Amino acid sequence: MPTLAVIGSQWGDEGKGKITDYLAEDADLVVRYQGGANAGHTIKVGEEVFALHLLPSGIIRENVISVVGNGLVIDCDELEVELEALRKTGRSGKGLRLSDRANVVMPYHRILDGAEEKARGSKTVGTTGRGIGPCYSDKIARAGIRIGDLLDEELLRDRIATIAPVKERFAESLGAELGLDQEALVAKLLSFGKKWEQYITDTSVLVNDAIKAGKKVMFEGAQGTMLDIDYGTYPYVTSSNCTSAGICTGVGVPPSAVGEVIGVTKAYTTRVGAGPFVSELTDEVGKHLQTKGGEFGTTTGRARRCGWLDLVVVRHAVRLNGMACIALTKLDVLNDLDTIKVCVAYDVDGKRVENFPSNVRHLERAKPIYEELDGWKSWEGSTAELCKRGYEALPQGMRSYIQYIERSTGVPAGIISVGKGRDETIDRRHKKW
Ligand code: GDP
Ligand code: IMO
Ligand code: MG
């Protein structure tokens, strides 16, 4: 089965963009299946740095077809900005395909995102403010506008006329005003439809045909397992299924089409926004990880909360996603620490807990149970040269850390990443596709 899935094991920002780009060298298609412009994937290629939000990471390789699946929510203004930025780098974006079934993030979704956060008072989720929750809510409530609607003026006008008054009343109940000009909205959306007509298609047919033809297809996750609407730290989550299960509904492929799942796992833990984080460090070590790891959001610029690696989280992710291996990233950020801790279980009200709890109150009370490992010193010379020499060239302490994680999660660390660049990667997988 020539498909690979790249999925985040933690609360996002694990380095999915880097790993997807690295693996996309051999890919024919890179397919996103959920999320929207809340994502921020940074990819470094030589001296160039790309910050992608909606566009699949394959878009920077001109020979790759980059699919935005039906499971995404598309902010048209955002997509336009991103395509413009891409073109400025000399890339055409011609490989882009947009699902006609993907939902559209409407301007009022952003306003409602802010108004809903405000209404939560001190219990805000800390969303990215990109209208993601309100857009997915409307999709489920059958009040969404879909990308295919942008090609059908009569349908679009009719949908907006039905939906807009309800949205106006809802916004009013939250003390917000939408001031919707339905005609202007219709005209704007139709202009996007016209501009992108050549990209809009039934992407389920496209992807299934490609798989049947033996093409190499990658599924790229956004966010991470702990932000999954069902299995994350609810209600401090995003509004889509970030796990591998989301691929089927978010692309329109059967479960049998999902091949090897690779779980991108940061060597420590970060999270943006509110919500429980058992292994969080609010001390100097946390600050050190934040500074050295450059832990500031690609989308909102917010500082990411930092902490030790939480193996309760990673085991949860391995099980839920069926991860065949993990891609362990940012190990270099741990260089030069004397000791490194890993959270192996939680203490919840005096009881040792090994599986990730569903109850947010239990999580808020949970205390980390740590094991301590020796640190290691950084290497001399360039990281790319080190990687050329392979796994055995890594510092002994780092290899022990990797082995500890492999034992605890039960899966191999198939890919090791010790820097931002493509060549700062060690691929230990026996079978590549
Ligand atoms: P994503 O959302 O999972 O794609 O991750 P982000 O792109 O938001 O954040 C990961 C950041 O870490 C990016 O700036 C990457 O360039 C960077 N990065 C990825 N892998 C490594 C690594 O192994 N070492 C270091 N130092 N940085 C990395
Ligand atoms: P990538 O793909 C990290 C977080 C937000 C907030 C919660 C809900 O770069 O890993 P939303 O706007 O989705 O309704 O916000 O989810 N969040 C992310 N955190 N990385 C992301 O994406 C995220 N996308 C959403 O900070 O806590
Ligand atoms: Mg990110």
XYZ file of C-alpha atoms and ligand atoms in Angstrom:
489
model
C 0.000 0.000 0.000
C 1.909 3.081 -1.164
C 0.449 5.566 1.304
C 2.024 7.241 4.311
C 0.332 9.349 6.957
C 2.178 12.000 8.970
C 0.377 12.839 12.197
C 1.208 14.865 15.303
C 1.533 12.919 18.571
C 1.182 15.876 20.942
C -0.481 19.312 20.941
C 0.724 20.356 17.490
C 3.939 22.009 16.314
C 5.861 18.749 16.506
C 7.562 19.415 13.169
C 4.966 17.809 10.870
C 5.781 20.328 8.142
C 9.467 19.477 8.182
C 8.848 15.716 8.201
C 6.152 15.882 5.511
C 8.436 17.944 3.293
C 11.299 15.531 3.906
C 9.167 12.512 2.974
C 7.486 14.291 0.055
C 10.653 13.949 -1.988
C 9.306 10.596 -3.184
C 5.605 11.489 -3.138
C 3.224 12.068 -6.028
C 0.433 13.507 -3.877
C 0.384 15.246 -0.478
C -3.119 15.401 0.944
C -4.387 17.437 3.913
C -7.512 16.018 5.577
C -8.545 18.367 8.408
C -8.044 21.734 10.063
C -7.654 25.062 8.368
C -5.578 28.193 8.679
C -5.183 27.515 12.409
C -2.233 25.321 11.389
C 1.243 26.728 10.999
C 3.856 24.544 9.358
C 7.348 25.954 8.968
C 9.633 24.382 6.417
C 13.249 25.275 5.838
C 14.756 24.451 2.471
C 18.306 25.695 2.231
C 18.065 29.374 3.105
C 14.375 29.617 2.212
C 11.757 29.426 4.966
C 8.095 28.704 4.182
C 5.229 29.261 6.616
C 2.222 27.284 5.430
C -1.222 27.344 7.001
C -3.798 25.949 4.603
C -1.628 24.699 1.799
C -0.326 21.133 2.070
C 3.433 20.949 2.596
C 3.830 19.314 -0.826
C 3.097 22.664 -2.487
C 6.734 23.751 -2.356
C 7.674 20.851 -4.633
C 6.385 21.743 -8.103
C 6.030 18.104 -9.196
C 3.708 17.161 -6.310
C -0.105 17.315 -6.460
C -1.223 19.045 -3.250
C -4.742 18.239 -2.195
C -6.915 20.191 0.221
C -9.419 17.511 1.202
C -13.098 17.845 2.045
C -12.327 17.677 5.781
C -10.715 21.114 5.779
C -12.282 24.480 6.382
C -10.988 27.012 3.868
C -10.647 30.710 4.512
C -10.558 32.122 0.974
C -8.737 35.344 1.889
C -6.101 33.335 3.731
C -5.670 30.942 0.826
C -5.255 33.841 -1.568
C -2.550 35.402 0.638
C -0.733 32.098 0.918
C -0.818 31.434 -2.823
C 0.502 34.948 -3.456
C 3.371 34.388 -1.002
C 4.159 31.076 -2.693
C 4.232 32.675 -6.151
C 6.680 35.287 -4.871
C 9.129 32.432 -4.242
C 8.914 31.458 -7.891
C 6.565 28.508 -7.402
C 3.365 28.370 -9.413
C 1.119 26.406 -7.061
C -0.197 24.603 -10.143
C -0.340 21.287 -8.262
C -3.091 22.568 -5.967
C -6.460 20.781 -5.868
C -9.369 21.899 -3.690
C -12.171 19.590 -2.679
C -15.573 20.799 -3.846
C -16.918 19.448 -0.542
C -14.588 21.400 1.781
C -16.390 23.991 3.897
C -15.686 27.706 3.625
C -14.660 29.788 6.640
C -16.923 32.808 6.247
C -15.971 36.274 7.517
C -18.624 35.904 10.231
C -16.958 32.728 11.551
C -13.947 34.750 12.605
C -16.148 37.309 14.351
C -18.049 34.526 16.106
C -14.791 32.820 17.142
C -13.833 35.995 19.006
C -17.310 36.544 20.434
C -17.547 32.949 21.702
C -14.133 33.196 23.327
C -15.196 36.426 25.025
C -18.391 34.782 26.262
C -16.324 32.030 27.922
C -14.899 34.613 30.315
C -11.969 33.176 32.259
C -12.450 29.778 30.601
C -11.230 30.679 27.131
C -9.849 27.926 24.893
C -7.201 30.256 23.526
C -8.180 29.584 19.914
C -6.185 30.914 16.999
C -9.094 33.236 16.190
C -9.301 31.853 12.649
C -13.004 30.967 12.817
C -12.303 27.237 12.947
C -14.745 26.189 15.702
C -17.704 28.213 14.357
C -17.104 26.931 10.817
C -16.990 23.265 11.849
C -20.049 23.860 14.077
C -21.951 25.141 11.040
C -20.798 22.190 8.951
C -22.257 19.766 11.499
C -25.382 21.908 11.878
C -25.847 21.723 8.079
C -25.417 25.481 7.825
C -22.131 25.552 5.938
C -21.096 26.929 2.565
C -18.946 24.556 0.542
C -16.227 25.280 -1.999
C -18.330 23.753 -4.792
C -21.052 26.315 -4.019
C -18.691 29.051 -5.210
C -19.192 27.729 -8.749
C -22.990 27.901 -8.615
C -24.316 31.432 -8.220
C -27.936 30.493 -7.668
C -27.128 27.852 -5.060
C -24.682 30.142 -3.263
C -27.137 33.043 -3.106
C -29.860 30.736 -1.831
C -27.617 29.197 0.854
C -26.438 32.565 2.129
C -29.994 33.909 2.225
C -31.024 30.939 4.393
C -28.027 31.001 6.707
C -27.237 34.708 7.171
C -30.291 35.756 9.235
C -29.692 32.900 11.683
C -26.065 33.917 12.050
C -27.073 37.532 12.630
C -29.396 36.530 15.469
C -26.812 34.233 17.029
C -24.140 36.935 16.895
C -26.528 39.412 18.514
C -27.089 36.975 21.381
C -23.315 37.137 22.000
C -23.256 40.916 21.799
C -21.554 40.937 18.398
C -22.701 42.478 15.174
C -22.050 40.915 11.774
C -23.420 43.673 9.552
C -23.731 41.185 6.715
C -24.035 42.501 3.185
C -25.295 39.366 1.470
C -24.789 40.618 -2.076
C -21.214 41.731 -1.417
C -20.488 38.362 0.199
C -21.933 36.454 -2.753
C -19.933 38.557 -5.219
C -16.688 38.046 -3.334
C -17.128 34.306 -3.019
C -18.072 33.970 -6.694
C -14.888 35.804 -7.645
C -12.836 33.270 -5.661
C -14.748 30.440 -7.359
C -13.951 31.892 -10.767
C -10.291 32.343 -9.941
C -9.864 28.824 -8.568
C -12.160 26.908 -10.908
C -9.269 24.900 -12.357
C -8.287 23.701 -8.868
C -11.761 22.726 -7.626
C -12.642 19.090 -8.120
C -13.911 15.883 -6.506
C -10.672 15.127 -4.688
C -11.959 11.789 -3.382
C -12.016 10.503 -6.962
C -8.590 12.015 -7.622
C -6.950 10.442 -4.546
C -8.588 7.016 -4.912
C -7.628 6.879 -8.597
C -4.052 7.820 -7.711
C -3.856 5.057 -5.096
C -5.266 2.527 -7.577
C -2.676 3.600 -10.140
C 0.102 2.870 -7.621
C 1.006 6.530 -7.081
C 2.715 7.485 -3.827
C 0.218 9.318 -1.656
C 0.919 11.056 1.662
C -1.699 12.215 4.138
C -0.597 15.234 6.160
C -2.162 15.936 9.541
C -2.498 19.356 11.089
C -2.648 20.062 14.833
C -1.998 16.910 16.867
C -3.618 13.992 18.650
C -4.099 15.928 21.901
C -6.056 18.591 20.005
C -8.368 15.981 18.455
C -12.021 16.811 19.083
C -12.757 13.343 20.509
C -9.497 12.143 22.040
C -7.712 15.372 22.963
C -7.918 17.432 26.134
C -11.592 18.308 25.584
C -12.805 21.073 25.651
C -9.316 22.537 25.124
C -9.043 21.117 21.622
C -9.580 22.088 18.023
C -12.771 21.157 16.170
C -11.636 18.349 13.883
C -10.364 14.768 14.040
C -6.604 15.154 13.795
C -5.989 11.425 14.277
C -5.578 8.894 11.467
C -9.298 8.106 11.670
C -9.927 11.585 10.257
C -8.212 10.637 6.992
C -11.122 8.497 5.798
C -13.830 11.104 6.283
C -11.557 14.055 5.509
C -10.368 12.747 2.148
C -13.014 10.241 1.104
C -10.859 7.120 1.150
C -11.630 3.763 2.789
C -9.724 2.613 5.928
C -7.837 0.122 3.767
C -6.249 3.053 1.919
C -4.387 4.242 5.003
C -0.954 2.643 4.933
C 1.898 3.390 7.300
C 1.237 5.997 9.995
C 4.234 8.018 11.175
C 3.770 9.921 14.425
C 5.727 13.137 14.593
C 6.853 13.488 18.190
C 8.812 16.379 19.649
C 11.561 15.270 22.059
C 9.880 17.454 24.704
C 6.341 18.852 24.869
C 4.770 22.162 23.893
C 1.255 23.521 23.754
C -0.263 26.827 22.625
C -3.445 28.131 24.189
C -5.213 27.070 27.362
C -5.810 23.641 28.840
C -4.164 21.023 31.034
C -0.494 20.223 30.468
C 0.757 17.816 33.122
C 4.500 17.966 32.370
C 4.589 21.750 31.896
C 7.679 23.569 33.194
C 7.161 27.091 34.406
C 10.774 27.404 35.573
C 14.095 28.265 33.953
C 14.266 24.912 32.134
C 10.920 25.647 30.473
C 12.220 29.071 29.421
C 15.386 27.464 28.106
C 13.391 25.028 25.924
C 11.224 27.884 24.663
C 14.197 30.031 23.689
C 16.427 27.305 22.292
C 13.549 25.565 20.506
C 12.219 28.859 19.088
C 8.844 27.955 20.540
C 6.726 30.783 19.209
C 3.637 30.059 17.114
C 3.858 30.208 13.314
C 0.223 31.323 13.074
C -0.319 33.664 16.018
C 3.221 34.373 17.244
C 2.166 33.347 20.744
C 4.806 31.850 23.043
C 4.355 28.097 23.337
C 4.172 26.579 26.799
C 7.000 24.056 27.245
C 7.590 20.946 29.337
C 9.245 17.536 29.475
C 8.296 14.726 27.139
C 5.050 13.149 28.298
C 5.015 9.455 27.443
C 1.429 9.020 28.649
C 0.507 11.359 25.786
C 2.731 9.659 23.211
C 1.465 6.162 24.087
C -2.125 7.462 23.754
C -1.203 8.809 20.298
C 0.558 5.625 19.183
C -2.495 3.549 20.076
C -5.152 5.863 18.638
C -3.395 6.411 15.335
C -1.908 2.955 14.827
C 1.539 4.506 14.500
C 4.052 2.141 12.929
C 6.901 4.361 14.016
C 7.606 7.814 15.322
C 9.621 10.639 13.818
C 11.408 12.107 16.803
C 12.120 15.808 16.271
C 14.036 18.635 17.928
C 16.361 16.329 19.874
C 19.057 18.964 19.341
C 17.114 21.361 21.588
C 17.889 19.033 24.525
C 21.657 19.176 23.887
C 23.803 20.274 26.818
C 21.264 19.645 29.576
C 22.769 17.753 32.531
C 19.669 15.650 33.097
C 16.445 15.144 31.196
C 13.138 14.056 32.676
C 10.366 12.063 31.033
C 6.860 11.774 32.399
C 5.963 8.066 32.522
C 2.626 8.172 34.381
C 0.356 10.543 36.309
C -0.540 10.685 39.956
C -4.238 11.532 40.122
C -5.485 11.891 43.703
C -2.865 9.414 44.913
C -3.527 6.840 42.183
C -0.981 5.969 39.475
C -2.584 6.485 36.051
C -0.967 5.102 32.883
C -3.671 5.855 30.291
C -4.596 9.394 29.343
C -7.673 10.447 31.382
C -10.737 11.869 29.644
C -11.845 14.053 32.555
C -10.394 17.554 32.356
C -10.622 18.039 36.139
C -8.593 14.866 36.737
C -6.041 16.177 34.276
C -5.870 19.524 36.037
C -5.127 17.717 39.312
C -2.720 15.184 37.792
C 0.914 15.353 38.889
C 3.669 14.042 36.649
C 5.601 10.934 37.701
C 9.064 11.389 36.234
C 12.044 9.246 35.480
C 15.362 10.999 35.066
C 17.879 10.290 32.341
C 21.385 11.556 31.688
C 21.809 14.406 29.244
C 24.452 14.655 26.521
C 26.781 17.224 25.043
C 26.276 18.751 21.611
C 28.502 17.742 18.729
C 31.296 19.618 17.036
C 30.855 20.679 13.415
C 27.818 20.752 11.188
C 24.659 18.811 11.959
C 24.239 17.818 8.311
C 27.688 16.163 8.374
C 26.773 14.360 11.583
C 23.577 13.045 9.986
C 25.491 11.777 6.957
C 27.442 9.532 9.332
C 24.176 7.988 10.532
C 22.537 7.003 13.787
C 25.682 5.613 15.424
C 27.316 9.054 15.165
C 24.737 10.592 17.528
C 25.901 11.175 21.121
C 25.559 8.068 23.291
C 23.223 9.875 25.749
C 20.898 10.858 22.897
C 20.770 7.277 21.642
C 19.915 6.073 25.154
C 17.110 8.662 25.299
C 15.781 7.460 21.937
C 15.921 3.819 23.045
C 14.086 4.680 26.248
C 11.270 6.258 24.215
C 11.145 3.276 21.858
C 10.818 0.852 24.769
C 8.136 2.925 26.448
C 6.010 3.471 23.326
C 6.597 0.057 21.751
C 7.403 1.552 18.346
C 10.708 2.402 16.670
C 11.947 5.942 16.146
C 12.137 5.498 12.370
C 13.127 9.095 11.702
C 15.392 11.243 13.857
C 15.458 15.014 13.368
C 18.198 17.144 14.901
C 17.750 20.407 13.013
C 15.364 22.355 10.787
C 16.923 21.429 7.449
C 16.150 18.466 5.202
C 19.702 17.199 5.627
C 19.513 17.380 9.415
C 17.527 14.161 9.449
C 18.374 10.475 9.874
C 16.020 7.968 8.265
C 16.293 4.563 9.932
C 13.211 2.963 8.371
C 13.900 -0.328 6.606
C 11.086 0.078 4.090
C 10.533 3.577 2.735
C 7.069 3.164 1.145
P 4.196 21.696 12.724
O 3.047 22.578 13.025
O 4.069 20.352 13.360
O 4.510 21.601 11.267
O 5.458 22.373 13.421
P 5.868 23.937 13.318
O 6.422 24.179 11.977
O 4.765 24.793 13.788
O 6.975 24.027 14.449
C 8.130 23.253 14.406
C 9.342 24.207 14.346
O 10.502 23.471 14.672
C 9.593 24.772 12.975
O 10.110 26.075 13.115
C 10.649 23.859 12.366
O 11.508 24.507 11.427
C 11.442 23.488 13.592
N 12.033 22.132 13.574
C 11.523 20.991 13.040
N 12.337 19.949 13.313
C 13.360 20.446 14.023
C 14.514 19.851 14.637
O 14.740 18.645 14.590
N 15.342 20.696 15.328
C 15.107 22.027 15.438
N 15.965 22.747 16.136
N 14.031 22.619 14.880
C 13.171 21.831 14.192
P -0.178 22.935 13.785
O -0.757 22.250 12.558
C -0.656 24.205 17.906
C -4.731 25.158 19.244
C -5.010 26.582 19.622
C -6.066 26.385 20.701
C -6.846 25.184 20.186
C -8.134 25.547 19.460
O 0.718 24.060 13.480
O 0.397 21.920 14.699
P -8.616 26.604 17.065
O -8.204 27.915 16.479
O -8.156 25.418 16.297
O -10.077 26.532 17.364
O -7.889 26.567 18.513
O -5.989 24.505 19.287
N -4.160 24.944 17.895
C -2.879 24.649 17.655
N -1.829 24.543 18.480
N -0.492 23.959 16.599
C -1.547 24.023 15.748
O -1.475 23.645 14.464
C -2.806 24.427 16.263
N -4.026 24.636 15.715
C -4.844 24.928 16.721
O -3.868 27.232 20.098
O -5.444 26.000 21.898
Mg 2.661 24.465 13.796
